[in-house]
Short mmCIF file of C-alpha atoms in Angstrom, two decimals:
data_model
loop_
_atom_site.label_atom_id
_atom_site.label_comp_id
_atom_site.label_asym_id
_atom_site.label_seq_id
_atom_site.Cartn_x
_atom_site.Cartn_y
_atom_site.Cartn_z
CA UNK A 9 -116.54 228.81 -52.23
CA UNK A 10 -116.76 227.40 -55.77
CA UNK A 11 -113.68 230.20 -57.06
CA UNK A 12 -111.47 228.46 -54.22
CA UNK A 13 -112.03 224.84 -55.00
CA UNK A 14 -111.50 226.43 -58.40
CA UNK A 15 -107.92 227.28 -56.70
CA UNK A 16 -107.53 224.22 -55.29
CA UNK A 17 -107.31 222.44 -58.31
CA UNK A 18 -105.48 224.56 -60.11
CA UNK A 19 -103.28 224.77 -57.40
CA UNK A 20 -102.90 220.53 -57.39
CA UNK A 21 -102.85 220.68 -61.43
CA UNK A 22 -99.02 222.82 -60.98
CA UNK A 23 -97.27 220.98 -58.34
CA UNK A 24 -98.21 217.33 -60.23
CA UNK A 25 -96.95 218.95 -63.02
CA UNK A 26 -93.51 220.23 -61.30
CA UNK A 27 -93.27 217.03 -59.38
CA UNK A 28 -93.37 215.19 -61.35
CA UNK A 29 -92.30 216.69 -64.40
CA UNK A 30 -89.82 214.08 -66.12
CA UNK A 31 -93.43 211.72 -65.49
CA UNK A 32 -95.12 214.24 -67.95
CA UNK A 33 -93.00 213.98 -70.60
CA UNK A 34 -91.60 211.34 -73.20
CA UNK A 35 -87.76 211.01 -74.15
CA UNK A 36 -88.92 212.85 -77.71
CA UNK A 37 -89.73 215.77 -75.48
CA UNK A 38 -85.64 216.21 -74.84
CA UNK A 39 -85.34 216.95 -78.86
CA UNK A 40 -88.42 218.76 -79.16
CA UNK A 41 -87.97 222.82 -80.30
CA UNK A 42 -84.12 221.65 -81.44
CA UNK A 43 -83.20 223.41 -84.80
CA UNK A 44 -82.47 220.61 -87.17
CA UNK A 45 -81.28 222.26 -90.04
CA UNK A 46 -77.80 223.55 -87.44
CA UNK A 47 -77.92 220.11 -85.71
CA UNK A 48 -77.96 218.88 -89.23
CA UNK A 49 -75.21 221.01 -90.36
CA UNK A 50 -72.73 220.64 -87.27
CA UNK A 51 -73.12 216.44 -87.68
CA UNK A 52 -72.17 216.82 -91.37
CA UNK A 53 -69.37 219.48 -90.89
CA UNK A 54 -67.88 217.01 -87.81
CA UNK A 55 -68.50 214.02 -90.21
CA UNK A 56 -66.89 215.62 -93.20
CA UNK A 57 -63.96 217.19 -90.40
CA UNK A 58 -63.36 213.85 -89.05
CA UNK A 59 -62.65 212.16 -93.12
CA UNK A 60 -60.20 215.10 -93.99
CA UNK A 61 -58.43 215.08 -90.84
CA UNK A 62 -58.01 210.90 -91.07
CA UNK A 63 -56.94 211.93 -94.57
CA UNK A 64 -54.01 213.91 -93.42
CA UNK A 65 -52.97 211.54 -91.00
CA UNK A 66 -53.22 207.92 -91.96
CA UNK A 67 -49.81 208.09 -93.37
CA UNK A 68 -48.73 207.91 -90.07
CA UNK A 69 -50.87 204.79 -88.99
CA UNK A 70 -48.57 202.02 -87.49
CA UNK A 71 -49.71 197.88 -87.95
CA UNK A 72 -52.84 197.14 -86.31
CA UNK A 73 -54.32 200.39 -85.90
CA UNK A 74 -56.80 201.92 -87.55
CA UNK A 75 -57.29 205.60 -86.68
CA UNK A 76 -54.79 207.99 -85.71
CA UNK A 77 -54.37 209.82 -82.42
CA UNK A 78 -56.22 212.94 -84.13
CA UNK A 79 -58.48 211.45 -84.98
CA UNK A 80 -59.80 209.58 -81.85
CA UNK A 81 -59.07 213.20 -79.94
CA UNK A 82 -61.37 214.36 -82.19
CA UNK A 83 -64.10 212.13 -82.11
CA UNK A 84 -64.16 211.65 -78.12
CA UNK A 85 -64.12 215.21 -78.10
CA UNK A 86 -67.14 215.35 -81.20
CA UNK A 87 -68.85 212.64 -79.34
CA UNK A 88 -68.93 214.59 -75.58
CA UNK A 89 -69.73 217.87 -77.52
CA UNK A 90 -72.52 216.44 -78.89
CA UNK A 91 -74.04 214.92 -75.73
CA UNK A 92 -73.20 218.40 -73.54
CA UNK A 93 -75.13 220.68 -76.43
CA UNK A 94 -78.13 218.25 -76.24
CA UNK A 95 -77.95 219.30 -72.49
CA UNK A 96 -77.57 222.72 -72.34
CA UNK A 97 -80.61 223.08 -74.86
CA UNK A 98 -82.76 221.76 -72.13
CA UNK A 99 -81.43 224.58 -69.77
CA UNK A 100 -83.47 227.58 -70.03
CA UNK A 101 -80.93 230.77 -71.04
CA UNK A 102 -82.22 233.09 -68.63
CA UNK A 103 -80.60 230.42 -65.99
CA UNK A 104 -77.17 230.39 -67.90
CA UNK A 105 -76.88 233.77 -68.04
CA UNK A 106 -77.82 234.84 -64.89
CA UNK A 107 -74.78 232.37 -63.40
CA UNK A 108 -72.61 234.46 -65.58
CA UNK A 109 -70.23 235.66 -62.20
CA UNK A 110 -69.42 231.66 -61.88
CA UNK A 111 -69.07 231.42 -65.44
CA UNK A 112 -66.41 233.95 -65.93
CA UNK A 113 -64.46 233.18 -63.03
CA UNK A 114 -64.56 229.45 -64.07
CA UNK A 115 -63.05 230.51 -67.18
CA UNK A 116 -60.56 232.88 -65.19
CA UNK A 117 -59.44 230.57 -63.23
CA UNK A 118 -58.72 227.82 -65.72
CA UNK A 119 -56.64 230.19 -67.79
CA UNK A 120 -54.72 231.17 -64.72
CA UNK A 121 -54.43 227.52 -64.04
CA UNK A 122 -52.45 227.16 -67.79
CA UNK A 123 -49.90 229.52 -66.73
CA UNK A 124 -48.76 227.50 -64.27
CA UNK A 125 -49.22 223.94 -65.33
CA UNK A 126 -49.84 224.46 -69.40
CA UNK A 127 -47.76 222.92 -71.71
CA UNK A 128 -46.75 223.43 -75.48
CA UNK A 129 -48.14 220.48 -78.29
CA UNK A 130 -44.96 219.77 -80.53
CA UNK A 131 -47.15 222.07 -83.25
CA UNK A 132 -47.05 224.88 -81.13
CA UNK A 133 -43.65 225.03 -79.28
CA UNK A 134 -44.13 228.76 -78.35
CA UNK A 135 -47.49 228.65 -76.85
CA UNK A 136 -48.19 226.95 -73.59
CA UNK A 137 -51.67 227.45 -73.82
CA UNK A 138 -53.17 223.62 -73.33
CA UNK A 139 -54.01 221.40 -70.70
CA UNK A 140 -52.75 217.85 -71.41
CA UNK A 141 -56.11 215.88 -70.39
CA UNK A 142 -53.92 212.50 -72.17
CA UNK A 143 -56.98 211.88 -74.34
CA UNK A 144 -56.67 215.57 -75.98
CA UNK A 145 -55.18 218.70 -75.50
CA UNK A 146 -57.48 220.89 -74.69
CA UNK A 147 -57.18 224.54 -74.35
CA UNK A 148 -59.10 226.55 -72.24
CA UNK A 149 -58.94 230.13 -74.46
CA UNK A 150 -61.49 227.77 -76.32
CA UNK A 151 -63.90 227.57 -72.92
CA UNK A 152 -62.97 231.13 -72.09
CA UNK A 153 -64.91 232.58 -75.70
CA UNK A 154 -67.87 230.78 -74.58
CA UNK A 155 -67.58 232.15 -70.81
CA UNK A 156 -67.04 235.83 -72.92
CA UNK A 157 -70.40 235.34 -74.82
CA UNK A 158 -72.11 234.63 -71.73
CA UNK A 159 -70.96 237.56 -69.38
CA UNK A 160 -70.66 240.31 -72.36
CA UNK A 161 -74.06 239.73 -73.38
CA UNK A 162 -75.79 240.14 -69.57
CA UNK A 163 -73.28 243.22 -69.12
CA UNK A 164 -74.51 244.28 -72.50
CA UNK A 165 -78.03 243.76 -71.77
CA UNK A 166 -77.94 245.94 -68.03
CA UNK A 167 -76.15 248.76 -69.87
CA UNK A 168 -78.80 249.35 -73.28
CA UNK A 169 -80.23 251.97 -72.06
CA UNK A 170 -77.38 253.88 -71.57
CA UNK A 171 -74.77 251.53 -74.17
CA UNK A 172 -73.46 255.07 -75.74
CA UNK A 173 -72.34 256.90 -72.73
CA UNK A 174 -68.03 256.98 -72.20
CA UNK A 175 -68.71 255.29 -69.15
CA UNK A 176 -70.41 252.44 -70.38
CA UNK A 177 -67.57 252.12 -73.01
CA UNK A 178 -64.83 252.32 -70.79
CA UNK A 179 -66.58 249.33 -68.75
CA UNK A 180 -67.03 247.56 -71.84
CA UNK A 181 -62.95 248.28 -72.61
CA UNK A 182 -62.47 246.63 -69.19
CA UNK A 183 -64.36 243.77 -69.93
CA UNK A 184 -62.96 242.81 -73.04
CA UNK A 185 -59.27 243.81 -71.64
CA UNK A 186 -59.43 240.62 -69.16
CA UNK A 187 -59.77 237.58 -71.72
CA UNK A 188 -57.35 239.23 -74.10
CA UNK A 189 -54.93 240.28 -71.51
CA UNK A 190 -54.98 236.18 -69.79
CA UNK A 191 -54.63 234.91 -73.96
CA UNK A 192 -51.88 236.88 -74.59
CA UNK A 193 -50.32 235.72 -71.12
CA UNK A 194 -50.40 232.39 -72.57
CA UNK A 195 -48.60 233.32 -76.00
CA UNK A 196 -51.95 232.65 -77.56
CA UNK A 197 -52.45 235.88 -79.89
CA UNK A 198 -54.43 234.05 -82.39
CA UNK A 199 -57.29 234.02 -79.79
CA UNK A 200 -56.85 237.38 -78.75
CA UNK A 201 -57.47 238.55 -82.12
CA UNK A 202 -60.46 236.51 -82.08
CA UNK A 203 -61.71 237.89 -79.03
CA UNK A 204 -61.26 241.63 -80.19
CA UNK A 205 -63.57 240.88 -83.41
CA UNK A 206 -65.96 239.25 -81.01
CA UNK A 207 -65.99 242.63 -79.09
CA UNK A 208 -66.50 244.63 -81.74
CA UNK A 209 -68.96 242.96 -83.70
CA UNK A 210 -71.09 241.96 -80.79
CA UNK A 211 -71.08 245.93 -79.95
CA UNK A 212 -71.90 246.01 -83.22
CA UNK A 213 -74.88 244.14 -82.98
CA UNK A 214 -75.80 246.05 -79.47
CA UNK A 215 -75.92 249.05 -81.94
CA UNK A 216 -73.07 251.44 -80.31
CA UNK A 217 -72.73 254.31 -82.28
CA UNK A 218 -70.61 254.43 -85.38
CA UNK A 219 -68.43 257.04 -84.04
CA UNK A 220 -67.17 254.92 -81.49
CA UNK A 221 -66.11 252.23 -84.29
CA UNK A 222 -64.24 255.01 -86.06
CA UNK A 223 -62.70 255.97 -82.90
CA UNK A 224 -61.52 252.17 -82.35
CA UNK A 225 -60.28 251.46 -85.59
CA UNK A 226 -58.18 254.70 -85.76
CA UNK A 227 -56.82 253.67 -81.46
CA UNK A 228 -56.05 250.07 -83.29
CA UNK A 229 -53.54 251.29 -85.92
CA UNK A 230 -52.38 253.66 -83.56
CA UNK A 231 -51.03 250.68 -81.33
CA UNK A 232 -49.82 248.62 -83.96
CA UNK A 233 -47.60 251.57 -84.93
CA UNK A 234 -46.47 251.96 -81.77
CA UNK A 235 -46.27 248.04 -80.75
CA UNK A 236 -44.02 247.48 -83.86
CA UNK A 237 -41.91 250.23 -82.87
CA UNK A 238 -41.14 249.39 -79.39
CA UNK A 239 -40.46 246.15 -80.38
CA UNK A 240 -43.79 244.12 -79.01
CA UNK A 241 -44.37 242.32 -82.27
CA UNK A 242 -41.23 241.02 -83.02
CA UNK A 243 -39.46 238.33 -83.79
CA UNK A 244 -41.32 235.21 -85.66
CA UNK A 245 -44.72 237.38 -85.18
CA UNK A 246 -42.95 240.28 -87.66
CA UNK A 247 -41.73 238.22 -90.02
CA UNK A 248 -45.18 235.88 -90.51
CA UNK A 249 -46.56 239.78 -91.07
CA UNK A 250 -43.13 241.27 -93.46
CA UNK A 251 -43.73 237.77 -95.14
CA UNK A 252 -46.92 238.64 -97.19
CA UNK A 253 -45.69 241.50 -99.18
CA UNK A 254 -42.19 240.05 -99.44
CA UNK A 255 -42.51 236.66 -99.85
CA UNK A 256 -39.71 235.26 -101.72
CA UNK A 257 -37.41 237.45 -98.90
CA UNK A 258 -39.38 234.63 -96.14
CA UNK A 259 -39.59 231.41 -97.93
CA UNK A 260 -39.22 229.56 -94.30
CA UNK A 261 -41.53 231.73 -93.25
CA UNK A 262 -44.25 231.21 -95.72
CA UNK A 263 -43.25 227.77 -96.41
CA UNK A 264 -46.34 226.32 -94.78
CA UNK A 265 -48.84 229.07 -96.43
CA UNK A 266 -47.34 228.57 -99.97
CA UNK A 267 -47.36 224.79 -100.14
CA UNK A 268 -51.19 224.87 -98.85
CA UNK A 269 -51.95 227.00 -101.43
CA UNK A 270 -50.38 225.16 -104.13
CA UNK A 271 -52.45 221.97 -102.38
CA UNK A 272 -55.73 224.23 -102.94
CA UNK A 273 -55.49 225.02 -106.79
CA UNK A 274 -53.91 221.73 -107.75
CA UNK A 275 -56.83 219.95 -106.94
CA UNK A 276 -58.79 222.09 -109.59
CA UNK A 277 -62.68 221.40 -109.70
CA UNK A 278 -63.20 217.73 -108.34
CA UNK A 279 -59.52 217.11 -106.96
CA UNK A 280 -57.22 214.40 -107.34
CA UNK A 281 -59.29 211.74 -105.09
CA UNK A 282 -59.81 210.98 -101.34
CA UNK A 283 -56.61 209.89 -99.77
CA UNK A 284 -54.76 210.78 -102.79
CA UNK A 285 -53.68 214.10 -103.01
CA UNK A 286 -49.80 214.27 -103.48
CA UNK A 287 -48.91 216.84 -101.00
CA UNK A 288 -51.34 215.44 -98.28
CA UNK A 289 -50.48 212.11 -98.33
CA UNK A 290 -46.68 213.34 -98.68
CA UNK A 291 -44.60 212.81 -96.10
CA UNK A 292 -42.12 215.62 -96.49
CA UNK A 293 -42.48 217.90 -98.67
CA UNK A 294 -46.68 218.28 -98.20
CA UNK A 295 -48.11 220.92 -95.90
CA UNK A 296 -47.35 221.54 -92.19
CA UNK A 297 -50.00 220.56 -90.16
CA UNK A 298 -53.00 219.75 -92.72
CA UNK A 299 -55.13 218.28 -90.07
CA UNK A 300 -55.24 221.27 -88.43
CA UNK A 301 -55.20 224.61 -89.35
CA UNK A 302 -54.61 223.85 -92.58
CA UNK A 303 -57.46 221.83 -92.76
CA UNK A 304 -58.96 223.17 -95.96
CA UNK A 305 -55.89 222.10 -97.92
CA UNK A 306 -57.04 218.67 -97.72
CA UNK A 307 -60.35 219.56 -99.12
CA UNK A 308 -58.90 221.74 -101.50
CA UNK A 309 -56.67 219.15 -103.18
CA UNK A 310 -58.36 215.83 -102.82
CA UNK A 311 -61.95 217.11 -103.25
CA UNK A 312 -61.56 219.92 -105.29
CA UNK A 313 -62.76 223.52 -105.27
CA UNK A 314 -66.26 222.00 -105.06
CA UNK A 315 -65.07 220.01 -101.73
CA UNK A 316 -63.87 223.36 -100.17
CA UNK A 317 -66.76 225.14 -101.39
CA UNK A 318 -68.58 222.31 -99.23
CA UNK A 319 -66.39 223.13 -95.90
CA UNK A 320 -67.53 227.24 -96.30
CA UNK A 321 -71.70 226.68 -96.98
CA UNK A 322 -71.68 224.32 -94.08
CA UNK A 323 -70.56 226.41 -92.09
CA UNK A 324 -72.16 229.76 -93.29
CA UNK A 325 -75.29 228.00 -93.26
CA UNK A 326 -74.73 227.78 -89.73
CA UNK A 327 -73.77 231.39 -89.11
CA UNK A 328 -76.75 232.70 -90.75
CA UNK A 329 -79.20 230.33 -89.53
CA UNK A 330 -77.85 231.64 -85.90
CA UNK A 331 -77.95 235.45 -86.74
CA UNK A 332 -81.77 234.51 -88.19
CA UNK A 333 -82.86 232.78 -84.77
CA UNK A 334 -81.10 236.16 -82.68
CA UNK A 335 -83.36 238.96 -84.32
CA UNK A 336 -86.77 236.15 -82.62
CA UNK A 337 -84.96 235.87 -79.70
CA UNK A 338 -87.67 236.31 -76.69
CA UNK A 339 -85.05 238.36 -75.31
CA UNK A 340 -82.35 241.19 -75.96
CA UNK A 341 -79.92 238.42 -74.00
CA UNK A 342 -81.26 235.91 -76.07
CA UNK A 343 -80.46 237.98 -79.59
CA UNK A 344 -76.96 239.14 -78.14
CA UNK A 345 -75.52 235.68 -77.44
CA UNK A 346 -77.14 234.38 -80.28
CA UNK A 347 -74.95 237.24 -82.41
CA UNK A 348 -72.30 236.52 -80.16
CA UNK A 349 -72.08 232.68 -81.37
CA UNK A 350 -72.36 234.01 -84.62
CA UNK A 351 -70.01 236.51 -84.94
CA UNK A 352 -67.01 234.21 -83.00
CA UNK A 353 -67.95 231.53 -85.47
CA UNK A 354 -67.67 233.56 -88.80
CA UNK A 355 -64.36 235.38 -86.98
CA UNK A 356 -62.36 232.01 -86.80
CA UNK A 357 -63.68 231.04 -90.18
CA UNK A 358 -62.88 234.17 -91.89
CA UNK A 359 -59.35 233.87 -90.18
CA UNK A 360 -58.21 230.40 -90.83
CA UNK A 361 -59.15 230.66 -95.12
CA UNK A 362 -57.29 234.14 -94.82
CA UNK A 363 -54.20 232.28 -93.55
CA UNK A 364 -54.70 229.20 -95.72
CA UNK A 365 -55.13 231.33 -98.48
CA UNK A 366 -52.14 233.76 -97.84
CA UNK A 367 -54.30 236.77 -97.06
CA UNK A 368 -53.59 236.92 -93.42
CA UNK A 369 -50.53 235.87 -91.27
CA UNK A 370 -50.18 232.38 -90.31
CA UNK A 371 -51.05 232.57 -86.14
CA UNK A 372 -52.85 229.36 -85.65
CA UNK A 373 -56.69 229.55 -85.75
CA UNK A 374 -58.65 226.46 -86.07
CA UNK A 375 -61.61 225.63 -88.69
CA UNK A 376 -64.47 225.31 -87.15
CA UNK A 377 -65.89 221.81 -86.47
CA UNK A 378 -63.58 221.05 -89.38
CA UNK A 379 -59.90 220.85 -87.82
CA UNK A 380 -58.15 218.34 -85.38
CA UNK A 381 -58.13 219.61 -81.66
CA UNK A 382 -60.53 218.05 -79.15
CA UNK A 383 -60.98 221.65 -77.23
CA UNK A 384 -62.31 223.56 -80.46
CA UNK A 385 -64.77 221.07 -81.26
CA UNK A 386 -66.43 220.35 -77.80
CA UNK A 387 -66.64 224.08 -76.85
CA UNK A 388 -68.04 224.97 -80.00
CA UNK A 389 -70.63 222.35 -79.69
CA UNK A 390 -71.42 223.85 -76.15
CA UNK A 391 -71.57 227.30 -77.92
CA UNK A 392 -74.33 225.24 -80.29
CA UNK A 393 -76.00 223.89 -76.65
CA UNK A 394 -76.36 227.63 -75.94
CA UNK A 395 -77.86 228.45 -78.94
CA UNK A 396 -80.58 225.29 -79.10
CA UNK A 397 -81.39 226.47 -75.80
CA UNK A 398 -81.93 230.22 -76.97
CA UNK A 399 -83.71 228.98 -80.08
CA UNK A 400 -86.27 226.18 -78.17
CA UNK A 401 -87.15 228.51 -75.38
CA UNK A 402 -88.08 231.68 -77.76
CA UNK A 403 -90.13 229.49 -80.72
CA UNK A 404 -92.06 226.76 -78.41
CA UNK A 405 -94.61 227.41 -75.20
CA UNK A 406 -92.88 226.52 -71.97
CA UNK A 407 -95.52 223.50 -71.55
CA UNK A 408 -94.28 221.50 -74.40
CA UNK A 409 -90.42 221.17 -73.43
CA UNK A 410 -88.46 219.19 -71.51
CA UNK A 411 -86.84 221.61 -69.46
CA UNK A 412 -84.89 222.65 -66.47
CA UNK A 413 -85.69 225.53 -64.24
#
């Protein structure tokens, strides 16, 4: 008699709790298990994003305004970000992951949506890979990494135990073939590259064997041989690739890659000055799209090498502060998304400063939480949401969170 009275109240003690659970717990409770030092980070990389980007624009500024279109896009789209990741941390992963079928085709769908009704920002002519939302262009490839994350880390996850058998490859080939094959649809092959470093590095981090690397790497050159050949890369996509080992044969080419990295050194160690660098603030003559993904010109020239040095710890402080929470992840989900942010945030960072700097073709890959382009910025802040959640729910007891089950 005593053990079920015992019961009772135990029993009473869990539904008060679940019934009234928002009762239980104070609005510090929503911030509680957060980690600060990447909150931290992303507000001062946004922050610092949002100064060079009204840098490169205010020329344009016409009487009585005071911020730019890029700028606004980017803030409403900082602003939201911030606000959805604060969210999503309260969502328990497990939940998120486990919804991964609506996820993907979410992210499917949208991108088949773009074929038919996406359009083509004057920057980007050739690609109609946005959706024109009026406040920003946003562009669902951006969406569709986050959706990858998701669903490649569950599939991941069900197939450990067996990750090095050719079947489980060839699934994994099949997964990875849908995003890339619905980018490259769009004329967006800046994010399929993207997406195939994704691939292999979260494998990577799922610990396929090497031998399946080699094999990749070798199947990779093989069908960039034989794309060239045929004629697949051609056209403006050749000659961006021809242009860095002839340059002075594709000065039109490289026009926009030169410039920014004459920008870059001329600002030597401190630069020449917020809003005063000569080819930002120039109206011709400067470099193409320097709010964008140029970005780090700005920073470069104005603020020095110690102001781009400033855009690149930022953000590796965030890469590696991501890759430390994966290996306590409660779970090998947890870890593999947490690699996954990781990897597709060091991927289009390692990208854009190889094209800024001349290393890489030009194909239009944004700095992270650094460049204009509403759609970059709020997904990646989602991404974040993903990883507060991953990182609250594997450091602090269940009991102490504000949460949603």
């Amino acid at each position: 008699m005593p053990k079920l009275i015992g019961l009772r109240k135990e029993a009473a003690e869990i539904y008060n709790s679940i019934s009234n659970p928002i009762e239980r717990r104070t609005l510090g409770d929503f911030f509680k298990g957060l980690d600060f030092l990447v909150v931290l980070s992303a507000l001062c990389a946004s922050a610092y994003g949002l100064a060079l980007v009204y840098s490169a624009t205010h020329k344009e500024l016409t009487e009585g305004k005071f911020i730019t279109s890029d700028v606004r896009s980017m803030l409403v789209s900082v602003m939201l970000g911030i606000a959805i990741a604060l969210v999503v941390s309260n969502i328990d992963y497990e939940i998120i992951s486990k919804l991964w079928p609506f996820i993907a085709a979410g992210c499917a769908g949208l991108m088949i949506f773009t074929f038919f009704f996406g359009v083509a920002p004057p920057s980007r002519p050739d690609a109609k890979s946005w959706l024109n939302l009026k406040i920003f262009y946003f562009q669902p490839s951006e969406l569709l990494k986050v959706g990858f994350i998701i669903s490649f880390s569950y599939h991941l996850d069900i197939v450990r135990d067996k990750i090095n058998d050719i079947k489980t490859i060839i699934g994994l080939l099949v997964h990875i073939a849908v995003p890339v094959g619905l980018v490259l649809m769009t004329g967006d092959a800046g994010s399929a590259l993207i997406f195939l470093i994704m691939f292999i590095g979260m494998l990577f981090f799922a610990r396929v064997h090497w031998g399946y690397f080699v094999a990749g790497i070798c199947a990779i050159i093989v069908g960039f041989v034989v794309a060239w050949r045929v004629g697949i890369i051609s056209g403006l996509q050749r000659q961006r690739i021809v242009a860095l080992f002839y340059p002075d044969q594709f000065q039109d080419v490289m026009y926009q890659q030169e410039h920014g990295m004459i920008a870059i050194g001329s600002g030597g160690l401190f630069g020449k000055g917020y809003l005063k660098g000569d080819m930002t603030q120039a109206v011709a003559g400067g470099v193409p799209e320097n709010q964008n993904d140029m970005v780090l010109t700005v920073a470069g020239e104005e603020l020095g090498f110690i102001g781009a040095l400033a855009v690149i710890l930022l953000l590796g402080i965030i890469v590696l502060k991501v890759l430390r929470t994966a290996t306590s992840a409660r779970d090998n989900v947890g870890y593999l998304m947490c690699s996954g942010i990781a990897v597709m945030l060091f991927a289009q960072m390692l990208v854009n400063i190889g094209m800024e700097l001349s290393l890489l073709p030009c194909i239009g890959i944004t700095l992270p939480l650094f460049s204009a382009g509403g759609s970059s910025s709020l997904c990646i802040y989602l991404a974040l949401g993903l990883y507060f959640s991953i990182h609250r729910f594997s450091q602090a007891p269940k009991e102490t969170l504000f949460y949603t089950r």
